[in-house]
Short mmCIF file of C-alpha atoms in Angstrom, two decimals:
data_model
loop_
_atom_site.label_atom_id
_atom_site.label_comp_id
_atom_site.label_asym_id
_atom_site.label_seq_id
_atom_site.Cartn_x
_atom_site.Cartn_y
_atom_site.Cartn_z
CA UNK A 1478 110.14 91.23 99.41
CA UNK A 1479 109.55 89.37 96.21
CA UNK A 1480 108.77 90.63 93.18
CA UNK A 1481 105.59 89.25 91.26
CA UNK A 1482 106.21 89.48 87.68
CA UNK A 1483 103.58 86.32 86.16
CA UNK A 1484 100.91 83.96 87.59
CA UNK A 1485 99.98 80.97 85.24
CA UNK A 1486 96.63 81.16 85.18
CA UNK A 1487 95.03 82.12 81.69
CA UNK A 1488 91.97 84.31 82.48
CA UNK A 1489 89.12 83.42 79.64
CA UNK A 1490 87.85 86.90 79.17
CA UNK A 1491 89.67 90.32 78.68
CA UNK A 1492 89.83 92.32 82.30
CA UNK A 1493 88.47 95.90 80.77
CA UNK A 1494 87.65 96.65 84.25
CA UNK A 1495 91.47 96.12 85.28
CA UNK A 1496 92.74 97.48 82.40
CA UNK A 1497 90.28 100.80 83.05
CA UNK A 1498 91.50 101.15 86.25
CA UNK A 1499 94.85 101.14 85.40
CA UNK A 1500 94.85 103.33 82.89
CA UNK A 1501 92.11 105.62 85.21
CA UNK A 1502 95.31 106.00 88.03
CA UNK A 1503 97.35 106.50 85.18
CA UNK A 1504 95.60 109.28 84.00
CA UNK A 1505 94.98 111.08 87.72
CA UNK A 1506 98.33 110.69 88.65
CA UNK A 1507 99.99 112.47 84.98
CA UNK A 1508 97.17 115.58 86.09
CA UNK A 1509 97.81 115.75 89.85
CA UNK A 1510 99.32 118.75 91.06
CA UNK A 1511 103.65 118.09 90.80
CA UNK A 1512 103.32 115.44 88.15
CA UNK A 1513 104.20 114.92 84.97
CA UNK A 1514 101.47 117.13 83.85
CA UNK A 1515 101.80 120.05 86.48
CA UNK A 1516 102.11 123.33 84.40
CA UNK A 1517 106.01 123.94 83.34
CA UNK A 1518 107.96 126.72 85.49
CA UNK A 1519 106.36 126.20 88.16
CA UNK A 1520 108.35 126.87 91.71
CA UNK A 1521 108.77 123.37 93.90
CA UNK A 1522 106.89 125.60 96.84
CA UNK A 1523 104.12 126.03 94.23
CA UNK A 1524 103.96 122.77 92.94
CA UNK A 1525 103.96 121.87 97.03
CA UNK A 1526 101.19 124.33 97.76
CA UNK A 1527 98.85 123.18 94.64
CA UNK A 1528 99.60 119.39 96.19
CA UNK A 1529 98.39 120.12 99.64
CA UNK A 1530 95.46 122.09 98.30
CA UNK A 1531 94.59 118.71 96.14
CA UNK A 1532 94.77 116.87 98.57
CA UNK A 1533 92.90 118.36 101.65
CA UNK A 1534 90.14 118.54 98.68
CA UNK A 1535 90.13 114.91 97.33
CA UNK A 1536 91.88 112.62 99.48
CA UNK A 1537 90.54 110.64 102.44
CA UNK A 1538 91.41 111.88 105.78
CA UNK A 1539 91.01 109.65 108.88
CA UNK A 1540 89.24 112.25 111.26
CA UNK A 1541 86.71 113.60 108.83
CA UNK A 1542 85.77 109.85 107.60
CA UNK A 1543 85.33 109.19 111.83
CA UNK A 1544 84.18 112.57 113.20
CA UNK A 1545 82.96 114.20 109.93
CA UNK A 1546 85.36 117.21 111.33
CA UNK A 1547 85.98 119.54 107.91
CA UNK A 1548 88.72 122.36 108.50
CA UNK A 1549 87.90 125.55 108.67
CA UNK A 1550 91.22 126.53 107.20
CA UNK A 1551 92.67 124.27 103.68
CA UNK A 1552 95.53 125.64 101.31
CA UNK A 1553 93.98 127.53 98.84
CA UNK A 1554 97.20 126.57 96.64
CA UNK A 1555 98.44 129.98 96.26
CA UNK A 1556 102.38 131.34 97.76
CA UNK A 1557 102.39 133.84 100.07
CA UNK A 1558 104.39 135.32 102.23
CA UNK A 1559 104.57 135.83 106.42
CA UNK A 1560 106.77 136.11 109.26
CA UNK A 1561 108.53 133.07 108.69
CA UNK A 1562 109.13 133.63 105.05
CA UNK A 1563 107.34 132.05 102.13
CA UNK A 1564 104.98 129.32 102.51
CA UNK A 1565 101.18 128.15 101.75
CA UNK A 1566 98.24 130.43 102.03
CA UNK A 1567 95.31 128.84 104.04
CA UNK A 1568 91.76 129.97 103.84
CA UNK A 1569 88.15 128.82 104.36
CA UNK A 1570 87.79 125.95 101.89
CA UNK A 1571 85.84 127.17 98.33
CA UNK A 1572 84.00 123.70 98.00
CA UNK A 1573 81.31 121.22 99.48
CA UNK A 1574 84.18 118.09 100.66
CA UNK A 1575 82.38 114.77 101.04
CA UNK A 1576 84.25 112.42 103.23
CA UNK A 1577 82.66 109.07 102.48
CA UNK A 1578 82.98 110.48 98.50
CA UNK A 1579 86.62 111.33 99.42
CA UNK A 1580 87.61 107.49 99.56
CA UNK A 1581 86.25 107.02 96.38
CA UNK A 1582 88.46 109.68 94.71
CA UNK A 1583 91.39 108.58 97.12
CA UNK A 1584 91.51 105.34 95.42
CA UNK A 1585 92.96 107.08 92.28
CA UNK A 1586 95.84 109.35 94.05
CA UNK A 1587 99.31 108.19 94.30
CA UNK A 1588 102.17 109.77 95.86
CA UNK A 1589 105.07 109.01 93.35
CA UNK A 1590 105.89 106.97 90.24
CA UNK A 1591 106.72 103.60 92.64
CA UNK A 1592 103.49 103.78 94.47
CA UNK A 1593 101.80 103.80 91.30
CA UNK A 1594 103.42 101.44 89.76
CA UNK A 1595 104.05 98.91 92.31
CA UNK A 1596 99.81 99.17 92.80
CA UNK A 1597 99.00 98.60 88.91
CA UNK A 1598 101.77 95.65 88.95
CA UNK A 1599 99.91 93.65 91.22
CA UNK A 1600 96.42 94.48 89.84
CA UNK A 1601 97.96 93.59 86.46
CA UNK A 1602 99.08 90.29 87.90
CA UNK A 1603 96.22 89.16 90.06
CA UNK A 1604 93.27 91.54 88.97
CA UNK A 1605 92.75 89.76 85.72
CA UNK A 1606 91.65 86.41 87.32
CA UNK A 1607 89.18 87.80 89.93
CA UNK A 1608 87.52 90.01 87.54
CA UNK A 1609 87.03 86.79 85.06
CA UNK A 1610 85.86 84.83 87.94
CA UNK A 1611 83.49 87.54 89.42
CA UNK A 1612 82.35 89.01 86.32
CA UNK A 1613 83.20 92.66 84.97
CA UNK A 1614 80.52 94.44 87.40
CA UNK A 1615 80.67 92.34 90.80
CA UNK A 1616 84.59 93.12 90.24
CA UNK A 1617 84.62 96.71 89.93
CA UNK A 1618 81.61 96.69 92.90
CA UNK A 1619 84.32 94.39 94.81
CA UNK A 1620 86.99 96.56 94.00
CA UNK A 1621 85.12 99.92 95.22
CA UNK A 1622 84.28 97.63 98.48
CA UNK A 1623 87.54 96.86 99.25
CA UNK A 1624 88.73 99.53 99.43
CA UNK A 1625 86.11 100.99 101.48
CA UNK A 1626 86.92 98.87 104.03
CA UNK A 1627 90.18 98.91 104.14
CA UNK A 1628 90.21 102.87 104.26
CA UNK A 1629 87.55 102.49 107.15
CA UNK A 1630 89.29 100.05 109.13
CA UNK A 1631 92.28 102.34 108.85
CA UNK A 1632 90.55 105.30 109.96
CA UNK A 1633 88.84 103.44 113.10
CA UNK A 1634 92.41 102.62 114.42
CA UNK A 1635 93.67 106.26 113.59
CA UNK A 1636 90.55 108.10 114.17
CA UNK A 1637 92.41 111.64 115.27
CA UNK A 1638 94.64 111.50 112.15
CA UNK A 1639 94.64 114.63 109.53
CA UNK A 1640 97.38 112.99 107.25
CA UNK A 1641 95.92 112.27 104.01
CA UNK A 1642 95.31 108.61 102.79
CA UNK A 1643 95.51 108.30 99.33
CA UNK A 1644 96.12 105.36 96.87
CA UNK A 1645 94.49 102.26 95.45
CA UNK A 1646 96.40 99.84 97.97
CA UNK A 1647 93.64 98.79 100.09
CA UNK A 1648 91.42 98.00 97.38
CA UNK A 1649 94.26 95.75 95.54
CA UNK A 1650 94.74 94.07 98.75
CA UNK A 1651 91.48 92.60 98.87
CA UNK A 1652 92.26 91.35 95.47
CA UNK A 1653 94.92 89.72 96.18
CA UNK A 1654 92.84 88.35 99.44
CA UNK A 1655 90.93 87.09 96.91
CA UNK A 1656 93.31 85.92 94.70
CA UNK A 1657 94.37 83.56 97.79
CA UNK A 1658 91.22 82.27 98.93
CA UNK A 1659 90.48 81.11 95.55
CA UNK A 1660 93.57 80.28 93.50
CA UNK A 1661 95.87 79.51 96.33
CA UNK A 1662 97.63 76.55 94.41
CA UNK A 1663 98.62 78.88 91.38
CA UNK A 1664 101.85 79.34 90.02
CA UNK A 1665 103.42 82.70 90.17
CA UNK A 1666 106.58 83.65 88.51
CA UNK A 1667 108.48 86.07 90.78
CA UNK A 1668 111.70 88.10 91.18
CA UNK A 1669 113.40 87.27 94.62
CA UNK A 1670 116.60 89.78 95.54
CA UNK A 1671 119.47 87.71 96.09
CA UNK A 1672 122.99 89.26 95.16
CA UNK A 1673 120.79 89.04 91.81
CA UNK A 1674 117.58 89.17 90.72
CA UNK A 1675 116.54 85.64 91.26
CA UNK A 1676 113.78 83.94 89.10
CA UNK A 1677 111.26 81.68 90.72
CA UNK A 1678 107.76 80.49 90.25
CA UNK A 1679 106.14 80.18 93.43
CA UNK A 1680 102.56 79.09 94.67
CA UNK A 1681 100.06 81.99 95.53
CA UNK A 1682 99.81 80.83 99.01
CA UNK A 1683 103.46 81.50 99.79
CA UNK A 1684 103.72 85.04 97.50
CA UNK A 1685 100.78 86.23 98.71
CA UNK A 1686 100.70 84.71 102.20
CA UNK A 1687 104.29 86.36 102.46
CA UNK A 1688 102.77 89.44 101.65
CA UNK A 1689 99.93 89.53 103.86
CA UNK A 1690 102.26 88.49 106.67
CA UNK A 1691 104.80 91.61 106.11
CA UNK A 1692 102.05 94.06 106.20
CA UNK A 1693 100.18 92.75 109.58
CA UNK A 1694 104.31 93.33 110.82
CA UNK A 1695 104.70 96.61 109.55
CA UNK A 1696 101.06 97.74 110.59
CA UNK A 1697 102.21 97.27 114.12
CA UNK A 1698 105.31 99.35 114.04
CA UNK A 1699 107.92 96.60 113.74
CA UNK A 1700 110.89 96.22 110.82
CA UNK A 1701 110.12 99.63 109.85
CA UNK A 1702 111.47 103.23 111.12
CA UNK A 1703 108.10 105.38 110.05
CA UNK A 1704 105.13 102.90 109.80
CA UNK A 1705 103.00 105.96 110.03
CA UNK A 1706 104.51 107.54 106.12
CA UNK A 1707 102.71 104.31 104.59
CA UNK A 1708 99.14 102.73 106.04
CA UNK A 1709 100.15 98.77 106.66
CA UNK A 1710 96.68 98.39 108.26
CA UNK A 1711 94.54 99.67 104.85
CA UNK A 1712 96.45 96.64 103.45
CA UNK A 1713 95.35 94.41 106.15
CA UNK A 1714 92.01 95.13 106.40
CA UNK A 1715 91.52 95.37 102.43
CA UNK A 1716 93.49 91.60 102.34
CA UNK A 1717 90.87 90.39 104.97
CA UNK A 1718 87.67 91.64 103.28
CA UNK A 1719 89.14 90.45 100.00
CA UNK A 1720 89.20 86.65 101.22
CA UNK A 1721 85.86 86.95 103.12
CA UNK A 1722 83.90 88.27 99.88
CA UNK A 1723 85.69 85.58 97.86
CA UNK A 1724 85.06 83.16 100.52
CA UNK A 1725 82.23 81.81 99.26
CA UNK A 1726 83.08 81.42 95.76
CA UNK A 1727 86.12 79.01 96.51
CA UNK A 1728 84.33 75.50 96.06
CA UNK A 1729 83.33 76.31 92.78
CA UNK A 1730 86.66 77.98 91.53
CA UNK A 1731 88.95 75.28 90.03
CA UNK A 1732 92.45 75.43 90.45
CA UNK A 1733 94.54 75.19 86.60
CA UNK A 1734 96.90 71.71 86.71
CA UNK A 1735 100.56 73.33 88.02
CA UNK A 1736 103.66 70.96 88.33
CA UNK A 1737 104.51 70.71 92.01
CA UNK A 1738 107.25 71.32 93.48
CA UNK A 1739 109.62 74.86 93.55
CA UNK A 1740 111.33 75.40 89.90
CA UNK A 1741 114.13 77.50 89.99
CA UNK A 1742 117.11 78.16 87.89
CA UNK A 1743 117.31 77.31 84.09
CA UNK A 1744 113.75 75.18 84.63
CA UNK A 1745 112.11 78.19 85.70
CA UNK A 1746 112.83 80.56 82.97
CA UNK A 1747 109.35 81.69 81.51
CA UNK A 1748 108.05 79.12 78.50
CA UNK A 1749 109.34 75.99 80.79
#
């Protein structure tokens, strides 16, 4: 997998909309229960009881989006004790749980420092350029949309599922969909593992089609050993609505003047 680091392709007005939702996952994930902001002291069965309690209260799950099933029992977040030694407490859950709101708030959760930032890398890279092309409110409505879908599609395909979906994957997905559809031509500097870290600047088509191509692969099960711990097909289905609500802005979305042709090497070190 490469690495995106760079796209040449000046944007003409400042992202605030990326830049808010960056710093808005930012800011969830340093509160979230076992983060960097989870109250010192605390016991790792604790910190994994508060988690699960979080969760089951704010993230999406698959069979309550589908069925509009709620559990009768949730963690509460509290330790207790039973036959099998210590563990969660589960009770009747104290709140009103919205599913369709749920995806909403999902968007915003993140499972560990490289899920975050491997998400606000690529809407770093590639969210600055749809939002100046779509305008500051189509982009956050396209955003939101996005990943609607793609939590929706995954959900339709994995309807019985009570594992919690959380993350703002699907909805970066169908910015880069977008990002392809209308800036396919654009030059992106990129990292590529090879005995070293390798710098190249590649079109969008190939980075992104690469991309896109990996995660259809993993979403069926193949070149991975748990396809189910990470949800391939919210990235597919985000990618796809991405390119079909940029679709018809591409004729009127000119591409920036790139040298053709691969540079690699000494000629593609940044300011060349």
């Amino acid at each position: 997998m490469v690495i995106p680091v760079h796209d040449v392709n000046p944007a003409r007005r400042t992202p605030w909309v990326t830049y808010a939702l960056i710093a808005a996952n930012v800011l969830v994930f340093l509160t979230m229960p076992g983060g960097v902001g989870s109250a010192a002291g605390e016991s790792h069965l604790a910190q994994l009881c508060h988690l699960h309690a979080f969760l089951d209260h704010y993230a999406a799950v698959p069979q309550e989006l589908i069925h509009h099933q709620l559990p009768r029992l949730v963690p509460t977040g509290d330790v207790g004790i039973g036959a099998g030694g210590p563990g969660c407490v589960v009770g009747p859950p104290g709140y009103d749980k919205s599913p369709p709101l749920s995806v909403l708030t999902a968007m915003f959760l993140h499972g560990g420092w490289l899920h975050l930032l491997g998400n606000m890398l690529f809407l770093l890279i590639f969210g600055n350029n749809i939002e100046d092309r779509l305008g500051h409110v189509r982009f956050a409505l396209f955003y939101v949309a996005c990943g609607y879908a793609a939590s929706y599609g995954f959900a339709l395909v994995n309807a019985d599922s009570t594992d919690p979906l959380i993350g703002a994957s699907g909805a970066i997905a169908g910015v880069l969909g977008a990002y392809l559809v209308l800036f396919p031509r654009v030059r992106v500097w990129v990292l590529v593992p090879f005995l070293v870290f390798l710098p190249l600047r590649l079109p969008a088509w190939l980075v992104l089609g690469f991309w896109f191509v990996l995660q259809a692969v993993y979403s069926s099960g193949e070149g991975v050993t748990e396809a189910g711990t990470v949800a391939y097909a919210a990235h597919v289905v985000g990618f796809l609505a991405g390119m079909l609500l940029a679709w018809p802005l591409r004729a009127g979305t000119p591409a920036p003047p790139e040298p053709r042709g691969l540079l690699w090497g000494r000629r593609a070190r940044p300011g060349r």
